[in-house]
Amino acid sequence: MSNFPENPDESDSYLTLAGKSAGVFKDQGSKFLYFAFPIKSEDDIKAHLADLRKNYFDATHHCFAWILGKDGQFFRANDDGEPNHSAGDPILGQIRSHRLTNVLIVIVRYFGGTKLGVSGLIKAYKTAASLAIEENVVVREWMKISVRLKFPYPAMNEVMKVVKGHELEVISQEMELDCRMVLSLREGLAEKVLGKLNEIDGIVINPD
């Protein structure tokens, strides 16, 4: 079952973060440096974690959580030496409560000398993760597919009517006697758009 409620008009979309955010939350002497990133793959995650470990090599803990996939089906939480479920899970919980995916949040802790206890740690990591999201911008992204077209030049006007009418992105185009075009469109519009394109004389969709 999906982690995110689906609206029929938005079933091919997901919520994520627009860019990186960073800041510091302090609690009883400990500093919690928070970082949030939009991500597309586990390679992105590894790269961000490696950069933070290099830049903050002297920190006590690098705790993190991430979610990937339109329906949030891939995820992980890591306590990095903190008591079990006191760091990674609160971070993961904040990503889920904001219905986000394709997001990584890392909290880098510098111990300040006063133990916070499990409940105190949970609250601190939850707060830091929440700030990382609140100080960012949540955006809606659409699942896209690419479609290749081949059509005679006289059909150009009809093709462009479909492109403009559905606000499709033209990735590339070759304007010759036989025109070629690559379009990017929302998954949810694919059936409707392809139906319109198939009505155009001489068009070939995804030619060999």
Tab-separated table of C-alpha atoms in Angstrom:
chain	number	residue	atom	x	y	z
A	1	MET	CA	0.000	0.000	0.000
A	2	SER	CA	1.260	3.484	-0.868
A	3	ASN	CA	2.583	5.701	1.908
A	4	PHE	CA	1.044	8.687	0.161
A	5	PRO	CA	-2.658	9.406	-0.477
A	6	GLU	CA	-3.503	9.445	-4.169
A	7	ASN	CA	-5.667	11.986	-5.927
A	8	PRO	CA	-6.838	10.716	-9.343
A	9	ASP	CA	-5.514	13.905	-10.955
A	10	GLU	CA	-2.143	13.614	-9.217
A	11	SER	CA	-1.540	9.863	-9.138
A	12	ASP	CA	1.497	10.285	-11.403
A	13	SER	CA	3.139	12.825	-9.080
A	14	TYR	CA	5.015	12.976	-5.787
A	15	LEU	CA	6.171	15.591	-3.286
A	16	THR	CA	9.864	16.255	-2.770
A	17	LEU	CA	12.246	19.084	-1.856
A	18	ALA	CA	13.318	21.810	-4.263
A	19	GLY	CA	16.955	21.907	-3.155
A	20	LYS	CA	19.394	21.642	-0.267
A	21	SER	CA	18.712	23.137	3.162
A	22	ALA	CA	21.008	23.291	6.173
A	23	GLY	CA	21.123	24.729	9.680
A	24	VAL	CA	21.936	24.088	13.331
A	25	PHE	CA	19.739	23.068	16.259
A	26	LYS	CA	21.200	23.168	19.779
A	27	ASP	CA	20.037	21.227	22.812
A	28	GLN	CA	21.819	21.185	26.214
A	29	GLY	CA	25.230	21.820	24.686
A	30	SER	CA	24.940	19.363	21.817
A	31	LYS	CA	24.848	20.730	18.290
A	32	PHE	CA	22.689	19.026	15.678
A	33	LEU	CA	23.665	20.142	12.186
A	34	TYR	CA	20.818	19.304	9.819
A	35	PHE	CA	20.949	18.833	6.059
A	36	ALA	CA	18.182	17.939	3.597
A	37	PHE	CA	18.641	17.018	-0.061
A	38	PRO	CA	16.434	16.017	-2.983
A	39	ILE	CA	17.763	12.725	-4.396
A	40	LYS	CA	17.144	10.499	-7.404
A	41	SER	CA	19.165	7.385	-6.567
A	42	GLU	CA	21.217	5.591	-3.940
A	43	ASP	CA	24.323	6.941	-5.667
A	44	ASP	CA	23.132	10.457	-4.761
A	45	ILE	CA	22.753	9.318	-1.145
A	46	LYS	CA	26.271	7.845	-1.001
A	47	ALA	CA	27.753	11.017	-2.483
A	48	HIS	CA	26.026	13.337	0.018
A	49	LEU	CA	26.941	11.131	2.980
A	50	ALA	CA	30.568	10.926	1.843
A	51	ASP	CA	30.785	14.716	1.515
A	52	LEU	CA	29.347	15.287	4.973
A	53	ARG	CA	31.611	12.689	6.587
A	54	LYS	CA	34.587	14.383	4.940
A	55	ASN	CA	33.552	17.893	5.955
A	56	TYR	CA	32.461	16.946	9.513
A	57	PHE	CA	34.908	14.113	10.187
A	58	ASP	CA	35.188	15.034	13.858
A	59	ALA	CA	31.434	14.795	14.613
A	60	THR	CA	30.116	12.300	17.170
A	61	HIS	CA	27.350	10.892	14.936
A	62	HIS	CA	26.100	11.117	11.344
A	63	CYS	CA	22.476	9.940	11.590
A	64	PHE	CA	20.233	9.881	8.555
A	65	ALA	CA	17.120	8.618	6.817
A	66	TRP	CA	15.988	8.580	3.204
A	67	ILE	CA	13.016	7.610	1.083
A	68	LEU	CA	13.036	6.834	-2.636
A	69	GLY	CA	10.324	5.944	-5.166
A	70	LYS	CA	7.064	7.624	-6.136
A	71	ASP	CA	5.184	5.648	-3.487
A	72	GLY	CA	7.982	5.771	-0.919
A	73	GLN	CA	8.636	2.048	-1.288
A	74	PHE	CA	12.396	2.278	-0.706
A	75	PHE	CA	13.693	3.693	2.571
A	76	ARG	CA	16.305	3.398	5.280
A	77	ALA	CA	17.028	4.876	8.719
A	78	ASN	CA	20.439	4.831	10.419
A	79	ASP	CA	21.200	5.653	14.075
A	80	ASP	CA	25.006	5.690	13.592
A	81	GLY	CA	25.783	4.646	17.148
A	82	GLU	CA	22.952	6.431	18.937
A	83	PRO	CA	20.549	4.171	20.926
A	84	ASN	CA	18.356	2.039	18.652
A	85	HIS	CA	15.494	3.964	17.006
A	86	SER	CA	16.429	7.226	18.754
A	87	ALA	CA	17.759	9.051	15.675
A	88	GLY	CA	17.119	7.452	12.283
A	89	ASP	CA	13.460	6.637	12.924
A	90	PRO	CA	12.507	10.162	14.096
A	91	ILE	CA	14.177	11.567	10.971
A	92	LEU	CA	12.351	9.064	8.760
A	93	GLY	CA	9.103	9.884	10.530
A	94	GLN	CA	9.410	13.555	9.609
A	95	ILE	CA	9.964	12.753	5.927
A	96	ARG	CA	6.875	10.540	5.970
A	97	SER	CA	4.706	12.961	7.933
A	98	HIS	CA	5.359	15.600	5.252
A	99	ARG	CA	4.489	12.984	2.583
A	100	LEU	CA	7.850	13.431	0.879
A	101	THR	CA	9.907	11.056	-1.211
A	102	ASN	CA	13.228	11.184	-3.069
A	103	VAL	CA	14.602	12.942	0.018
A	104	LEU	CA	17.656	12.434	2.233
A	105	ILE	CA	18.005	14.090	5.648
A	106	VAL	CA	21.256	13.869	7.585
A	107	ILE	CA	21.743	15.091	11.169
A	108	VAL	CA	25.366	15.540	12.226
A	109	ARG	CA	25.716	15.628	16.013
A	110	TYR	CA	28.478	17.121	18.094
A	111	PHE	CA	28.077	15.866	21.673
A	112	GLY	CA	28.045	18.703	24.181
A	113	GLY	CA	28.740	16.792	27.398
A	114	THR	CA	25.178	16.329	28.665
A	115	LYS	CA	23.365	13.075	27.924
A	116	LEU	CA	19.849	13.688	26.613
A	117	GLY	CA	18.425	10.206	27.215
A	118	VAL	CA	16.479	8.273	24.586
A	119	SER	CA	13.379	10.459	24.786
A	120	GLY	CA	15.524	13.599	24.592
A	121	LEU	CA	17.394	12.254	21.569
A	122	ILE	CA	14.157	11.356	19.787
A	123	LYS	CA	12.851	14.885	20.347
A	124	ALA	CA	16.112	16.506	19.229
A	125	TYR	CA	16.453	14.497	16.011
A	126	LYS	CA	12.773	14.959	15.221
A	127	THR	CA	13.077	18.723	15.722
A	128	ALA	CA	16.237	18.992	13.614
A	129	ALA	CA	14.671	16.968	10.780
A	130	SER	CA	11.520	19.080	10.928
A	131	LEU	CA	13.591	22.271	10.643
A	132	ALA	CA	15.469	20.845	7.649
A	133	ILE	CA	12.133	20.428	5.851
A	134	GLU	CA	10.517	23.666	7.047
A	135	GLU	CA	13.511	25.687	5.855
A	136	ASN	CA	13.311	24.082	2.427
A	137	VAL	CA	10.635	24.289	-0.275
A	138	VAL	CA	8.277	21.377	-0.966
A	139	VAL	CA	7.524	20.898	-4.667
A	140	ARG	CA	5.389	18.520	-6.702
A	141	GLU	CA	7.222	16.489	-9.340
A	142	TRP	CA	5.582	14.461	-12.104
A	143	MET	CA	6.480	10.995	-13.327
A	144	LYS	CA	7.467	11.457	-16.970
A	145	ILE	CA	7.853	9.265	-20.028
A	146	SER	CA	9.565	10.035	-23.337
A	147	VAL	CA	7.869	9.523	-26.687
A	148	ARG	CA	9.605	9.563	-30.088
A	149	LEU	CA	7.673	10.739	-33.134
A	150	LYS	CA	8.225	10.576	-36.881
A	151	PHE	CA	5.876	12.466	-39.196
A	152	PRO	CA	5.772	14.272	-42.558
A	153	TYR	CA	6.485	18.010	-42.491
A	154	PRO	CA	2.892	19.005	-43.451
A	155	ALA	CA	1.710	17.409	-40.182
A	156	MET	CA	3.840	19.807	-38.110
A	157	ASN	CA	0.984	22.183	-37.280
A	158	GLU	CA	-1.217	19.354	-35.971
A	159	VAL	CA	1.634	17.951	-33.880
A	160	MET	CA	2.394	21.356	-32.378
A	161	LYS	CA	-1.275	21.843	-31.485
A	162	VAL	CA	-1.065	18.700	-29.337
A	163	VAL	CA	2.281	19.804	-27.854
A	164	LYS	CA	0.990	23.256	-26.884
A	165	GLY	CA	-2.455	22.060	-25.854
A	166	HIS	CA	-1.001	19.663	-23.272
A	167	GLU	CA	2.080	21.754	-22.393
A	168	LEU	CA	4.462	18.989	-23.469
A	169	GLU	CA	8.224	19.412	-23.303
A	170	VAL	CA	10.075	19.085	-26.603
A	171	ILE	CA	13.387	17.378	-25.796
A	172	SER	CA	14.699	17.358	-29.360
A	173	GLN	CA	13.463	17.875	-32.895
A	174	GLU	CA	14.676	17.518	-36.492
A	175	MET	CA	12.759	19.534	-39.074
A	176	GLU	CA	13.160	17.877	-42.500
A	177	LEU	CA	10.819	16.267	-45.049
A	178	ASP	CA	10.423	13.511	-42.473
A	179	CYS	CA	10.393	15.278	-39.094
A	180	ARG	CA	11.479	13.641	-35.881
A	181	MET	CA	10.664	14.805	-32.369
A	182	VAL	CA	11.156	13.536	-28.823
A	183	LEU	CA	8.565	14.642	-26.266
A	184	SER	CA	8.441	14.383	-22.495
A	185	LEU	CA	4.991	14.015	-20.946
A	186	ARG	CA	3.307	13.070	-17.705
A	187	GLU	CA	2.545	9.393	-17.262
A	188	GLY	CA	-1.036	10.289	-16.366
A	189	LEU	CA	-1.546	12.077	-19.701
A	190	ALA	CA	0.060	9.392	-21.871
A	191	GLU	CA	-3.124	7.632	-23.015
A	192	LYS	CA	-4.895	10.896	-23.882
A	193	VAL	CA	-1.907	12.474	-25.641
A	194	LEU	CA	-1.006	9.356	-27.624
A	195	GLY	CA	-4.633	9.078	-28.692
A	196	LYS	CA	-4.522	12.634	-30.058
A	197	LEU	CA	-1.219	12.029	-31.832
A	198	ASN	CA	-2.478	8.828	-33.436
A	199	GLU	CA	-5.238	10.842	-35.118
A	200	ILE	CA	-2.638	12.748	-37.166
A	201	ASP	CA	-2.101	11.426	-40.698
A	202	GLY	CA	1.302	9.892	-41.348
A	203	ILE	CA	2.597	9.967	-37.783
A	204	VAL	CA	4.618	7.059	-36.378
A	205	ILE	CA	5.051	6.831	-32.600
A	206	ASN	CA	8.311	5.339	-31.279
A	207	PRO	CA	9.657	4.371	-34.749
A	208	ASP	CA	12.509	1.865	-35.041
